[in-house]
mmCIF file of the N, C-alpha and C atoms, coordinates in Angstrom:
data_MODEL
# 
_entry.id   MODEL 
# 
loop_
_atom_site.group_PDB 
_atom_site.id 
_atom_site.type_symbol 
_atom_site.label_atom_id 
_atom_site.label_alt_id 
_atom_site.label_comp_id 
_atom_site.label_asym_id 
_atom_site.label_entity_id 
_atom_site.label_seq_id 
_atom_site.pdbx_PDB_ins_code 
_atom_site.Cartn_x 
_atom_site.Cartn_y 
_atom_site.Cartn_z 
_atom_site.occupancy 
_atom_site.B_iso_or_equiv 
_atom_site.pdbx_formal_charge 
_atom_site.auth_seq_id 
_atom_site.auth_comp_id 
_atom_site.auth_asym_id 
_atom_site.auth_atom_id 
_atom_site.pdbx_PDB_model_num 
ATOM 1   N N  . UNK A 1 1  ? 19.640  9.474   -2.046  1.00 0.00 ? 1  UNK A N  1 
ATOM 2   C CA . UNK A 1 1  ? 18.594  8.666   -2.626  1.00 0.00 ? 1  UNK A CA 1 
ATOM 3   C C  . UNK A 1 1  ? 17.310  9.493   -2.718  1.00 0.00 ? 1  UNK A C  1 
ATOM 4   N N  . UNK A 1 2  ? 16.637  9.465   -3.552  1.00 0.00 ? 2  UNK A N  1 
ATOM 5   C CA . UNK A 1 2  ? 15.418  10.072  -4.232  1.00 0.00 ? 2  UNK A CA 1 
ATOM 6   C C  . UNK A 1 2  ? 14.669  9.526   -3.964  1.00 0.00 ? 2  UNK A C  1 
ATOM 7   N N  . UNK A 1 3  ? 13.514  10.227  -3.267  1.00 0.00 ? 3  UNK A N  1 
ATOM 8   C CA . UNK A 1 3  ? 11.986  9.352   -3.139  1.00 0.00 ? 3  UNK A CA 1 
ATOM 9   C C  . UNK A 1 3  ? 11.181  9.195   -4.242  1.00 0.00 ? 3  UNK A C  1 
ATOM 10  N N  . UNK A 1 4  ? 10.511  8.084   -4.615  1.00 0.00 ? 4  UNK A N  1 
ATOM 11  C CA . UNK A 1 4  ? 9.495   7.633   -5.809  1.00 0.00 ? 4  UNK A CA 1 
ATOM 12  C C  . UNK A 1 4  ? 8.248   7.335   -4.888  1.00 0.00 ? 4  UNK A C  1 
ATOM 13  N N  . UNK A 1 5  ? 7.348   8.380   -5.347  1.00 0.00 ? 5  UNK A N  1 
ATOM 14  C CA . UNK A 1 5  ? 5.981   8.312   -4.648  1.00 0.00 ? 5  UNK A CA 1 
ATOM 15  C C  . UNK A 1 5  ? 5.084   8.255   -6.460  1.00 0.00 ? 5  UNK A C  1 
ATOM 16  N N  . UNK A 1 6  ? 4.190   7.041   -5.308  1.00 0.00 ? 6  UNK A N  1 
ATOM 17  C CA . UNK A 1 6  ? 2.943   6.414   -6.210  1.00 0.00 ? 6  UNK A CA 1 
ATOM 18  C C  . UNK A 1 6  ? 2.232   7.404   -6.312  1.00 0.00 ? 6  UNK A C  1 
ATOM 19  N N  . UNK A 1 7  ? 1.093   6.948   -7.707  1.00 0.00 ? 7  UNK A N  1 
ATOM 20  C CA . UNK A 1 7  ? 0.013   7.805   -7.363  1.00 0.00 ? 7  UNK A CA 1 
ATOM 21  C C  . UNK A 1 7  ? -1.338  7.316   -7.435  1.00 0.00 ? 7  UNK A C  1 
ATOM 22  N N  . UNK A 1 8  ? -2.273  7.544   -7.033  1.00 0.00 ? 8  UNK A N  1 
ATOM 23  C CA . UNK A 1 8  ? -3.718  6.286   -6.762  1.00 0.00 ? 8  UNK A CA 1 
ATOM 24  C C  . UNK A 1 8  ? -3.319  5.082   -7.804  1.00 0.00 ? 8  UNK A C  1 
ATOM 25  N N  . UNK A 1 9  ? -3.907  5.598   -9.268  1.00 0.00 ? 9  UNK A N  1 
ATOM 26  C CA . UNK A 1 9  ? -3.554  4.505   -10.172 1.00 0.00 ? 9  UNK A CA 1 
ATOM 27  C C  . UNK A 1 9  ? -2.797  3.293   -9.375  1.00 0.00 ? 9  UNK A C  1 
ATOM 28  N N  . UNK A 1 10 ? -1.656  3.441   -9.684  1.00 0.00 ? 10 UNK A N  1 
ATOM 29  C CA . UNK A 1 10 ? -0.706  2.656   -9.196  1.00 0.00 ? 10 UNK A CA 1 
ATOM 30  C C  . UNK A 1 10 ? -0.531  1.819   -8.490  1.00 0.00 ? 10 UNK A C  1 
ATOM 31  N N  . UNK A 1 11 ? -0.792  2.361   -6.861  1.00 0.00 ? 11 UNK A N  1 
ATOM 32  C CA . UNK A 1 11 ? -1.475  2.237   -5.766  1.00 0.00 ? 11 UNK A CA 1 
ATOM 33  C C  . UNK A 1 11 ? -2.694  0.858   -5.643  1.00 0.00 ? 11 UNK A C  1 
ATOM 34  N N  . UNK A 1 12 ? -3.580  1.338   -6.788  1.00 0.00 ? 12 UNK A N  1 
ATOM 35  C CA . UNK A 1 12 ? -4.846  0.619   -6.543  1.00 0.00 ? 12 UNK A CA 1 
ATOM 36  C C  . UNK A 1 12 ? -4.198  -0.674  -6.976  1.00 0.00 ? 12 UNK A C  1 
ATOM 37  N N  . UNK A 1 13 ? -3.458  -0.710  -8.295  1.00 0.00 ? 13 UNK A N  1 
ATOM 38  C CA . UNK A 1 13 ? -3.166  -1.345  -9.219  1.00 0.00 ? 13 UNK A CA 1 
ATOM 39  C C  . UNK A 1 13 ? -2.562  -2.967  -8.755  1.00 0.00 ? 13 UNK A C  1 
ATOM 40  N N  . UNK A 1 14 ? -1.335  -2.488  -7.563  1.00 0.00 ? 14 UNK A N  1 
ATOM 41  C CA . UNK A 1 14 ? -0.746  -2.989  -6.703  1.00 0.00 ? 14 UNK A CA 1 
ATOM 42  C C  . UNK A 1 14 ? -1.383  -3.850  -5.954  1.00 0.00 ? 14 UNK A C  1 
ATOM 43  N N  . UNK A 1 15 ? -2.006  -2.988  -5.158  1.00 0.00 ? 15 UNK A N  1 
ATOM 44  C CA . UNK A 1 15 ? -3.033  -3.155  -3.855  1.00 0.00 ? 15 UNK A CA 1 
ATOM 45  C C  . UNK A 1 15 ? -3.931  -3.890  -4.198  1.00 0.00 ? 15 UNK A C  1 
ATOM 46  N N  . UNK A 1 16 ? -4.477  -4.255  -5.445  1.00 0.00 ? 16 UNK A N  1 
ATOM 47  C CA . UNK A 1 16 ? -6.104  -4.292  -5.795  1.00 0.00 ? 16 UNK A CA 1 
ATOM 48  C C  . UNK A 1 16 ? -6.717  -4.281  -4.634  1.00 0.00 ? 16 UNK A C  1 
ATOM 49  N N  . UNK A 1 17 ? -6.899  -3.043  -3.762  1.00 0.00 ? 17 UNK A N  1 
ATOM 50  C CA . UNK A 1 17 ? -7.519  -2.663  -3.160  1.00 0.00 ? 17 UNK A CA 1 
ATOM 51  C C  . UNK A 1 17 ? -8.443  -1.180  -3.337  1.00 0.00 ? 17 UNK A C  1 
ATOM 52  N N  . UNK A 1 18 ? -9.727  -1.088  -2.996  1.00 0.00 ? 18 UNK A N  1 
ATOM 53  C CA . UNK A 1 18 ? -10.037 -0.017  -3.306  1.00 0.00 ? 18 UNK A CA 1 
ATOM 54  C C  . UNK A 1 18 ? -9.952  1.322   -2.345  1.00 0.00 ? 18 UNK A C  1 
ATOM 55  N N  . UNK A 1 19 ? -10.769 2.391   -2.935  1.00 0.00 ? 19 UNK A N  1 
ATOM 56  C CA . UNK A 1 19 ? -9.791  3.837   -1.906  1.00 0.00 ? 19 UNK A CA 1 
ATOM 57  C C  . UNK A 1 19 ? -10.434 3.961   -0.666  1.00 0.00 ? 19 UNK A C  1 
ATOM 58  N N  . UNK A 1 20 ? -11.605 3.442   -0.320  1.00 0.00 ? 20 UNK A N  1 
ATOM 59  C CA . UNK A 1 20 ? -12.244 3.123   1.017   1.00 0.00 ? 20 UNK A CA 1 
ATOM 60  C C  . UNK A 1 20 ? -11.313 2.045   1.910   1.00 0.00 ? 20 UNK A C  1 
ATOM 61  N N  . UNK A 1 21 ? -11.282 1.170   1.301   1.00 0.00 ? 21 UNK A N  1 
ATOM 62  C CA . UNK A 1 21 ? -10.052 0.184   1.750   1.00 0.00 ? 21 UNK A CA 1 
ATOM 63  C C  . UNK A 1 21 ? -9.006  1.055   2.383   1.00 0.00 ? 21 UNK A C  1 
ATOM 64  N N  . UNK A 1 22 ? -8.274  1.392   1.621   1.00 0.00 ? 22 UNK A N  1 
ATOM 65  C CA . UNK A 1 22 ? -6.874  1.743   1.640   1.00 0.00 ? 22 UNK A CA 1 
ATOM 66  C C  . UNK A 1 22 ? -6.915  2.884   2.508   1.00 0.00 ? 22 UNK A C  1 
ATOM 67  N N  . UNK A 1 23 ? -7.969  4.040   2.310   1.00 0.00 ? 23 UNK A N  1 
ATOM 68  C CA . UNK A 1 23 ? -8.554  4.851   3.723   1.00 0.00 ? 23 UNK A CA 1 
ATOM 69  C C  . UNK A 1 23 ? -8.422  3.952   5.284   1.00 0.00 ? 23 UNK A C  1 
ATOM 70  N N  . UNK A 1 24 ? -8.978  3.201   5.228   1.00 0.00 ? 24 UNK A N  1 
ATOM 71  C CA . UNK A 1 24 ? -9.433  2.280   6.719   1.00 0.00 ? 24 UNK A CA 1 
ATOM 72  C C  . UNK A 1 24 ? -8.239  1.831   7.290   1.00 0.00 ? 24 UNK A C  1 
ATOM 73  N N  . UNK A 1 25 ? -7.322  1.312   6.143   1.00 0.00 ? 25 UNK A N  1 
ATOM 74  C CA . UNK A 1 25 ? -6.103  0.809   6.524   1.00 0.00 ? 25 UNK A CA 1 
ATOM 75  C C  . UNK A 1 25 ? -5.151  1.520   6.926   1.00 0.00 ? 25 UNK A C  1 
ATOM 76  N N  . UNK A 1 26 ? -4.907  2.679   6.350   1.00 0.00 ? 26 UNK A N  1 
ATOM 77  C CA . UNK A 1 26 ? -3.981  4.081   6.711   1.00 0.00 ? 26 UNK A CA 1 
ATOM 78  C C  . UNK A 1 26 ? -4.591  3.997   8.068   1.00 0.00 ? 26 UNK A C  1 
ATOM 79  N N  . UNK A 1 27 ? -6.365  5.065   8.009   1.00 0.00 ? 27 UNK A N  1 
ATOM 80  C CA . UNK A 1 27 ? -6.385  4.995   8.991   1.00 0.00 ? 27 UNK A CA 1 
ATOM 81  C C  . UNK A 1 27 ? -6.026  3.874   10.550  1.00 0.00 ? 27 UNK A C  1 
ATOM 82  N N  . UNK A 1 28 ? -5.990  2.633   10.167  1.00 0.00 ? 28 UNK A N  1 
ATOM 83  C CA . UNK A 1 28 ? -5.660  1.457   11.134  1.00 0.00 ? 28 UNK A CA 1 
ATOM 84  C C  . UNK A 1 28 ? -4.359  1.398   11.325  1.00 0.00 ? 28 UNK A C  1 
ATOM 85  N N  . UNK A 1 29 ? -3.304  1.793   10.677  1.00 0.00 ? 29 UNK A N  1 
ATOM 86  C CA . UNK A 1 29 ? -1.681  1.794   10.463  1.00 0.00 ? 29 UNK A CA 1 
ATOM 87  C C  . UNK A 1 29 ? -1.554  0.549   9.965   1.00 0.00 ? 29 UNK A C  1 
ATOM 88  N N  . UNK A 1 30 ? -2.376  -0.019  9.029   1.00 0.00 ? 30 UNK A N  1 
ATOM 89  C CA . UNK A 1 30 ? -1.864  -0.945  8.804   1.00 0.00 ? 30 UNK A CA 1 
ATOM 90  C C  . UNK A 1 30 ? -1.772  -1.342  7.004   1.00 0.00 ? 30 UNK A C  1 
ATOM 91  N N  . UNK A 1 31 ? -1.416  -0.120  6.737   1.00 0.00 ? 31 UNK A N  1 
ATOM 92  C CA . UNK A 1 31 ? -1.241  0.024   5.250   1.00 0.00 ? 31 UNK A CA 1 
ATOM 93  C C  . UNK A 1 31 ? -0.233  1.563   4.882   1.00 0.00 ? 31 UNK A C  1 
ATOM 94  N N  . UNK A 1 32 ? 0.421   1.616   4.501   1.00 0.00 ? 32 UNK A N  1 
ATOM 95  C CA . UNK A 1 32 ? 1.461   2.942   4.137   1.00 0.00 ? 32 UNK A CA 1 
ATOM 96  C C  . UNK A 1 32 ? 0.453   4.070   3.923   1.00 0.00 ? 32 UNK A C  1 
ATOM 97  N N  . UNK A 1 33 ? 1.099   5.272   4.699   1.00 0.00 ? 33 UNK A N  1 
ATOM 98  C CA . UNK A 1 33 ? 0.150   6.275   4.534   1.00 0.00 ? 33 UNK A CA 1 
ATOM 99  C C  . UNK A 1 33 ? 0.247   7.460   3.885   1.00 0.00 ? 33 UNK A C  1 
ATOM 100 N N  . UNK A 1 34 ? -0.539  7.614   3.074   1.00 0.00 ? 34 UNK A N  1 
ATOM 101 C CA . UNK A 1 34 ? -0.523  8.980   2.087   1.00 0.00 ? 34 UNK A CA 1 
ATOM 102 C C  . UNK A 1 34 ? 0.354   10.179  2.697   1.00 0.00 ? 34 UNK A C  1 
ATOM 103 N N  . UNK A 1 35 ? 1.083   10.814  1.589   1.00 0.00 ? 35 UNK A N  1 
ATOM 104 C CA . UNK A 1 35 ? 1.935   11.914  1.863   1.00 0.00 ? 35 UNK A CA 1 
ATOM 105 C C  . UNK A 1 35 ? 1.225   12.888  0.760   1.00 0.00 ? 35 UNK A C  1 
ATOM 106 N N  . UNK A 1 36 ? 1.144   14.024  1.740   1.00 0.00 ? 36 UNK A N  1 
ATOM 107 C CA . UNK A 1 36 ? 0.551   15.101  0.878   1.00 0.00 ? 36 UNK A CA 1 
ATOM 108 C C  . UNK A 1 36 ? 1.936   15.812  0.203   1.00 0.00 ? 36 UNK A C  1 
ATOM 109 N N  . UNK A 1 37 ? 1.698   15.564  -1.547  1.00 0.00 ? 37 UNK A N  1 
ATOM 110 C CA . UNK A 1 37 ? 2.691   16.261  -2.181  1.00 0.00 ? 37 UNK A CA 1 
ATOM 111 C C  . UNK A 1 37 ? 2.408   17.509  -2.723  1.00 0.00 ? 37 UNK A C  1 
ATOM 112 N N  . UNK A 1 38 ? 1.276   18.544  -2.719  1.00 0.00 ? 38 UNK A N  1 
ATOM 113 C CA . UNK A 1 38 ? 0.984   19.639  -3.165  1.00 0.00 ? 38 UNK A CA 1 
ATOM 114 C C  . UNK A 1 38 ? -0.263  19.675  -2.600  1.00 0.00 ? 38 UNK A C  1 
ATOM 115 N N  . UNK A 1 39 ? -0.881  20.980  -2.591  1.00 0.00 ? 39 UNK A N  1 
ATOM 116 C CA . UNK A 1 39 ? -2.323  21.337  -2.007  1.00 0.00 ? 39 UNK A CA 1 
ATOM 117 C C  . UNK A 1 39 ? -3.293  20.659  -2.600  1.00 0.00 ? 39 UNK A C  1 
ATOM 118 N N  . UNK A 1 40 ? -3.086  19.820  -3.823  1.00 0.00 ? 40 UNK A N  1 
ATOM 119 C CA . UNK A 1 40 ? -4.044  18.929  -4.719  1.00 0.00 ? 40 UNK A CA 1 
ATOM 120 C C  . UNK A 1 40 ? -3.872  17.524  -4.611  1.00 0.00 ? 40 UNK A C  1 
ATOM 121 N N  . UNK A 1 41 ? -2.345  17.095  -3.914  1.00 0.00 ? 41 UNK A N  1 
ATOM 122 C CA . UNK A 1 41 ? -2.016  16.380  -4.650  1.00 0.00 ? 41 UNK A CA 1 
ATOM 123 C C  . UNK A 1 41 ? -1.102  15.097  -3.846  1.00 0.00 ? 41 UNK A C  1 
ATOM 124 N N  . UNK A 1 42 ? -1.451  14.167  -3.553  1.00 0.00 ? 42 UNK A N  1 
ATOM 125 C CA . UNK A 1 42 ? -1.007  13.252  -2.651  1.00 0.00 ? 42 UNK A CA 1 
ATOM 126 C C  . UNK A 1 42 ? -0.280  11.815  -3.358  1.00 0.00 ? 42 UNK A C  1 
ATOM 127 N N  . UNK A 1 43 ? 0.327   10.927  -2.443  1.00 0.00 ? 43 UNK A N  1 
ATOM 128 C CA . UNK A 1 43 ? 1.004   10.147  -3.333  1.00 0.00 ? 43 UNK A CA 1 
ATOM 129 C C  . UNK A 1 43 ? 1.521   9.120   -2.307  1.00 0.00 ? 43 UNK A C  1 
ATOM 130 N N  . UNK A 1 44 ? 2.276   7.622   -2.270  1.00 0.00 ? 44 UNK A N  1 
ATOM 131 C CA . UNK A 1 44 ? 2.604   7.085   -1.614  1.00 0.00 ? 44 UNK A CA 1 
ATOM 132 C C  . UNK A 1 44 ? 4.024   6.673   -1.790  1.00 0.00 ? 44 UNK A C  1 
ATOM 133 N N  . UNK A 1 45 ? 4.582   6.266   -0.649  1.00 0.00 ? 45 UNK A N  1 
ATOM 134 C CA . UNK A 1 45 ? 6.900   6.021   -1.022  1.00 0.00 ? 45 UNK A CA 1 
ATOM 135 C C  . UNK A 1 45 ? 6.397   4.792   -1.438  1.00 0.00 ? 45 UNK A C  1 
ATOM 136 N N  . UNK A 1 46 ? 6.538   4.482   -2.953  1.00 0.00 ? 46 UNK A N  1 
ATOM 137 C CA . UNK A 1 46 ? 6.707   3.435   -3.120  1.00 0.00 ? 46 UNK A CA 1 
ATOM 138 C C  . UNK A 1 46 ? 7.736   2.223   -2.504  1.00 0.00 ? 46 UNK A C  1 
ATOM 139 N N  . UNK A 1 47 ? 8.636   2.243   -1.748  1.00 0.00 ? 47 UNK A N  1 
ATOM 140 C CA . UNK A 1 47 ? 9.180   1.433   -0.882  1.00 0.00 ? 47 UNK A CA 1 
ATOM 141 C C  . UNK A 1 47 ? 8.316   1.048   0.131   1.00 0.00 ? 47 UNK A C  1 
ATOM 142 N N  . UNK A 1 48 ? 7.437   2.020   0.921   1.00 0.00 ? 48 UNK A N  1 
ATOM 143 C CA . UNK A 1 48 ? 6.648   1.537   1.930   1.00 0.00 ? 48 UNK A CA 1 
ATOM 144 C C  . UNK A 1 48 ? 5.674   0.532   1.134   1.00 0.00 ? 48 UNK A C  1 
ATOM 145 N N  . UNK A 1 49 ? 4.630   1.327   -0.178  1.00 0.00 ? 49 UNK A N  1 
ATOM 146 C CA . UNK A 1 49 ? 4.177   0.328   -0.948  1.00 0.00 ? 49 UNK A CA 1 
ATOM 147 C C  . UNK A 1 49 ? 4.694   -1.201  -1.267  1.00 0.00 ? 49 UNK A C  1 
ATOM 148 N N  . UNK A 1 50 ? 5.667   -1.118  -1.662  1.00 0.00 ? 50 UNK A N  1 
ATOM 149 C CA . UNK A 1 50 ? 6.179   -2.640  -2.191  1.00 0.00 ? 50 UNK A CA 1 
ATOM 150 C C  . UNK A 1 50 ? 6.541   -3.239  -0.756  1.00 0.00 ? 50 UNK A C  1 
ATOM 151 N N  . UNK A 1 51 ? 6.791   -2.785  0.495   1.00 0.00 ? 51 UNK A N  1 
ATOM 152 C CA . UNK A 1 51 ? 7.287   -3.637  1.110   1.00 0.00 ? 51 UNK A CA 1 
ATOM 153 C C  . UNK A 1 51 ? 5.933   -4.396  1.998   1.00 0.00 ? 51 UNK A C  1 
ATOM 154 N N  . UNK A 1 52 ? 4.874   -3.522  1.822   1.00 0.00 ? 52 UNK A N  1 
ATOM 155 C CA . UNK A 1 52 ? 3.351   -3.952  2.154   1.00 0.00 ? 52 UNK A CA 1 
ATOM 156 C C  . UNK A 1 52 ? 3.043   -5.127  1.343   1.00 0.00 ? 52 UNK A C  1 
ATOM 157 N N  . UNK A 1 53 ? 3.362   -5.027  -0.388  1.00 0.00 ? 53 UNK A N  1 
ATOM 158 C CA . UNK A 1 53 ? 3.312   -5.995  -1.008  1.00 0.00 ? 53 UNK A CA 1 
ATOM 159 C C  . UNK A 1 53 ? 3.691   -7.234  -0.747  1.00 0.00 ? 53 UNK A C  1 
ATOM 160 N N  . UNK A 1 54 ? 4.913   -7.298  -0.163  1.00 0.00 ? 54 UNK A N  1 
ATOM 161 C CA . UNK A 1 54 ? 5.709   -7.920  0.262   1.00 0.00 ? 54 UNK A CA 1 
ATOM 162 C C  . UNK A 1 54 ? 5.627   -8.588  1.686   1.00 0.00 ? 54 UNK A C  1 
ATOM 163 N N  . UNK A 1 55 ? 4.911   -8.009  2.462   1.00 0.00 ? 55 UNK A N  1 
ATOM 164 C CA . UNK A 1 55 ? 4.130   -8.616  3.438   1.00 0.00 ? 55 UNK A CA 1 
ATOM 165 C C  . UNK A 1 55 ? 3.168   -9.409  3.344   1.00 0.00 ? 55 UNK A C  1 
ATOM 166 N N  . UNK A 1 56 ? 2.148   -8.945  2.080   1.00 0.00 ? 56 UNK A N  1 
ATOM 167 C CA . UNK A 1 56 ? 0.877   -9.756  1.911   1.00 0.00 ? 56 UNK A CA 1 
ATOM 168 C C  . UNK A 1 56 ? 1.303   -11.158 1.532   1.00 0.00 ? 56 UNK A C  1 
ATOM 169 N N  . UNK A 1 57 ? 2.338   -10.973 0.558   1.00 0.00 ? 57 UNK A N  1 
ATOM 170 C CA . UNK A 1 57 ? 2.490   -12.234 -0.042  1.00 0.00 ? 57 UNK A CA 1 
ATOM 171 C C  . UNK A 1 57 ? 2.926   -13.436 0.589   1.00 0.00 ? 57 UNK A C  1 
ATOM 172 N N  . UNK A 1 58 ? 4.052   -13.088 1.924   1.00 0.00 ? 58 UNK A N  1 
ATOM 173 C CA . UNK A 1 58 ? 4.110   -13.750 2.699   1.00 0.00 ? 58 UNK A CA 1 
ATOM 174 C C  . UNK A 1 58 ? 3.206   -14.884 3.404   1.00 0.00 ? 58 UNK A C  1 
ATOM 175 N N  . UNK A 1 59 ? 2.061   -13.546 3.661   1.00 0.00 ? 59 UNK A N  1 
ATOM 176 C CA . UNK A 1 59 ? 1.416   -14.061 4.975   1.00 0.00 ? 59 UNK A CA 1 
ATOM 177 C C  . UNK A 1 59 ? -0.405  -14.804 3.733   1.00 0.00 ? 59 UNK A C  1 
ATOM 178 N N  . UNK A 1 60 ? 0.133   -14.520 2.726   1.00 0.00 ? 60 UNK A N  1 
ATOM 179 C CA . UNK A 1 60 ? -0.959  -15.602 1.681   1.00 0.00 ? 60 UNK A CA 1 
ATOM 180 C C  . UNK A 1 60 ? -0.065  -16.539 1.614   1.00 0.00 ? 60 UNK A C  1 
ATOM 181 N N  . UNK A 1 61 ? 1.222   -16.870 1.221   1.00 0.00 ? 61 UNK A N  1 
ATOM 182 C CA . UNK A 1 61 ? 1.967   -18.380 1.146   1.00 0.00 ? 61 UNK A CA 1 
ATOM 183 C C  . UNK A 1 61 ? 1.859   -18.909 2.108   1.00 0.00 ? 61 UNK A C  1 
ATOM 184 N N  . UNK A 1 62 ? 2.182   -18.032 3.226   1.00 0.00 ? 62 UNK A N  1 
ATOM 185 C CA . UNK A 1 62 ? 1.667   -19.061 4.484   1.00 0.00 ? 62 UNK A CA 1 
ATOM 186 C C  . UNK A 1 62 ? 0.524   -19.902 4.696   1.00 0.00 ? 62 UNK A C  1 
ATOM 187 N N  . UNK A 1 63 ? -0.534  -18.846 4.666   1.00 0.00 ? 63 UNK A N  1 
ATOM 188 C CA . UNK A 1 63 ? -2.189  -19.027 4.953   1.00 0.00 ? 63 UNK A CA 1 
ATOM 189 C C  . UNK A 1 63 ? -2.702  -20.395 3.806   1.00 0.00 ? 63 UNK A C  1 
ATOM 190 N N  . UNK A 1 64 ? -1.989  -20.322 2.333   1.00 0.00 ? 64 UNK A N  1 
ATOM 191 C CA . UNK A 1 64 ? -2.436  -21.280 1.708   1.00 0.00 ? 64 UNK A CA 1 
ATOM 192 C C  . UNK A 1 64 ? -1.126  -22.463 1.419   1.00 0.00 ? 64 UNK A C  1 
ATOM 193 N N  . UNK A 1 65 ? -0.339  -22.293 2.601   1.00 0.00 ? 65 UNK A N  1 
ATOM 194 C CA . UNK A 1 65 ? 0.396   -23.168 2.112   1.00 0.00 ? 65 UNK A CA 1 
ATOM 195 C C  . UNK A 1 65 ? 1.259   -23.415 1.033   1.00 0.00 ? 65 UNK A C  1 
ATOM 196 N N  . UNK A 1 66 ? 1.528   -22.541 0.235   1.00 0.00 ? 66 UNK A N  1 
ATOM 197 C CA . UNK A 1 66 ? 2.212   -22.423 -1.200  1.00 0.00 ? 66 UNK A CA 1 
ATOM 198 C C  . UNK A 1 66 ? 3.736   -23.590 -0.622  1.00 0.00 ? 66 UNK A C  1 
ATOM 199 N N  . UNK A 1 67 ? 4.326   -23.895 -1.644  1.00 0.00 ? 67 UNK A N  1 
ATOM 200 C CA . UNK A 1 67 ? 6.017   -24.692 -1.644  1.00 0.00 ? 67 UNK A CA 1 
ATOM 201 C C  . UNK A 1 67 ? 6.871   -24.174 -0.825  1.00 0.00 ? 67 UNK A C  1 
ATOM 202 N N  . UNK A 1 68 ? 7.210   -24.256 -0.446  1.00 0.00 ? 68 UNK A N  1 
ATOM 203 C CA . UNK A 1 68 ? 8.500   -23.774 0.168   1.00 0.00 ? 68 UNK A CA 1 
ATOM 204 C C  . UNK A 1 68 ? 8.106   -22.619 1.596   1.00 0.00 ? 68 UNK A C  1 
ATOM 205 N N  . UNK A 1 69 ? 7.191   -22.656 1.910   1.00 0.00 ? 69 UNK A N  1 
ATOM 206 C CA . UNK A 1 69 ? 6.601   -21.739 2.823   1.00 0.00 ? 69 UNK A CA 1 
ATOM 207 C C  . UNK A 1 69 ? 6.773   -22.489 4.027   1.00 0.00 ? 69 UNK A C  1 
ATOM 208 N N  . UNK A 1 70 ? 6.999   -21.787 5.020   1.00 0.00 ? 70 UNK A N  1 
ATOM 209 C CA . UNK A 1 70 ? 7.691   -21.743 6.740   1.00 0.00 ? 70 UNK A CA 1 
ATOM 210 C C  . UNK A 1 70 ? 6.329   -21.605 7.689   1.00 0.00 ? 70 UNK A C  1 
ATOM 211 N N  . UNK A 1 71 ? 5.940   -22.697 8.573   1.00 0.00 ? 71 UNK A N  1 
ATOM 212 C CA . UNK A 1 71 ? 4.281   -22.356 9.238   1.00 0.00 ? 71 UNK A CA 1 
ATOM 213 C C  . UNK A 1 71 ? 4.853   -22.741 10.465  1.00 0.00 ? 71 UNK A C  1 
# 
């Protein structure tokens, strides 16, 4: 299996979070953390990405109660 790494764009796109954000959070471990892919050039496993996604959404259905959500 082949790794697919993001790149900011993407990232932000996802996240709508910005790169100070997403700094704080790496730094906190509590956001997937940048992999340096060249001396320029960094990027994220999009699996770790989506499964962050995939956390948030959770824990917003919860928080607002959405249908079918487990509290």
């Amino acid at each position: 299996m082949q790794n697919i790494y993001l790149r900011w764009p993407t990232v932000q796109e996802v996240s709508a979070l910005s790169r100070v954000t997403v700094w704080r959070m790496e730094r906190d471990g509590v956001f997937p953390r940048r992999r340096q892919l060249s001396a320029n050039s960094v990027g994220w496993l999009k699996s770790e990405v989506d499964a962050w996604v995939d956390s948030r959404a959770q824990v917003t259905s919860i928080a607002y109660g959405s249908p079918g959500a487990t509290q």
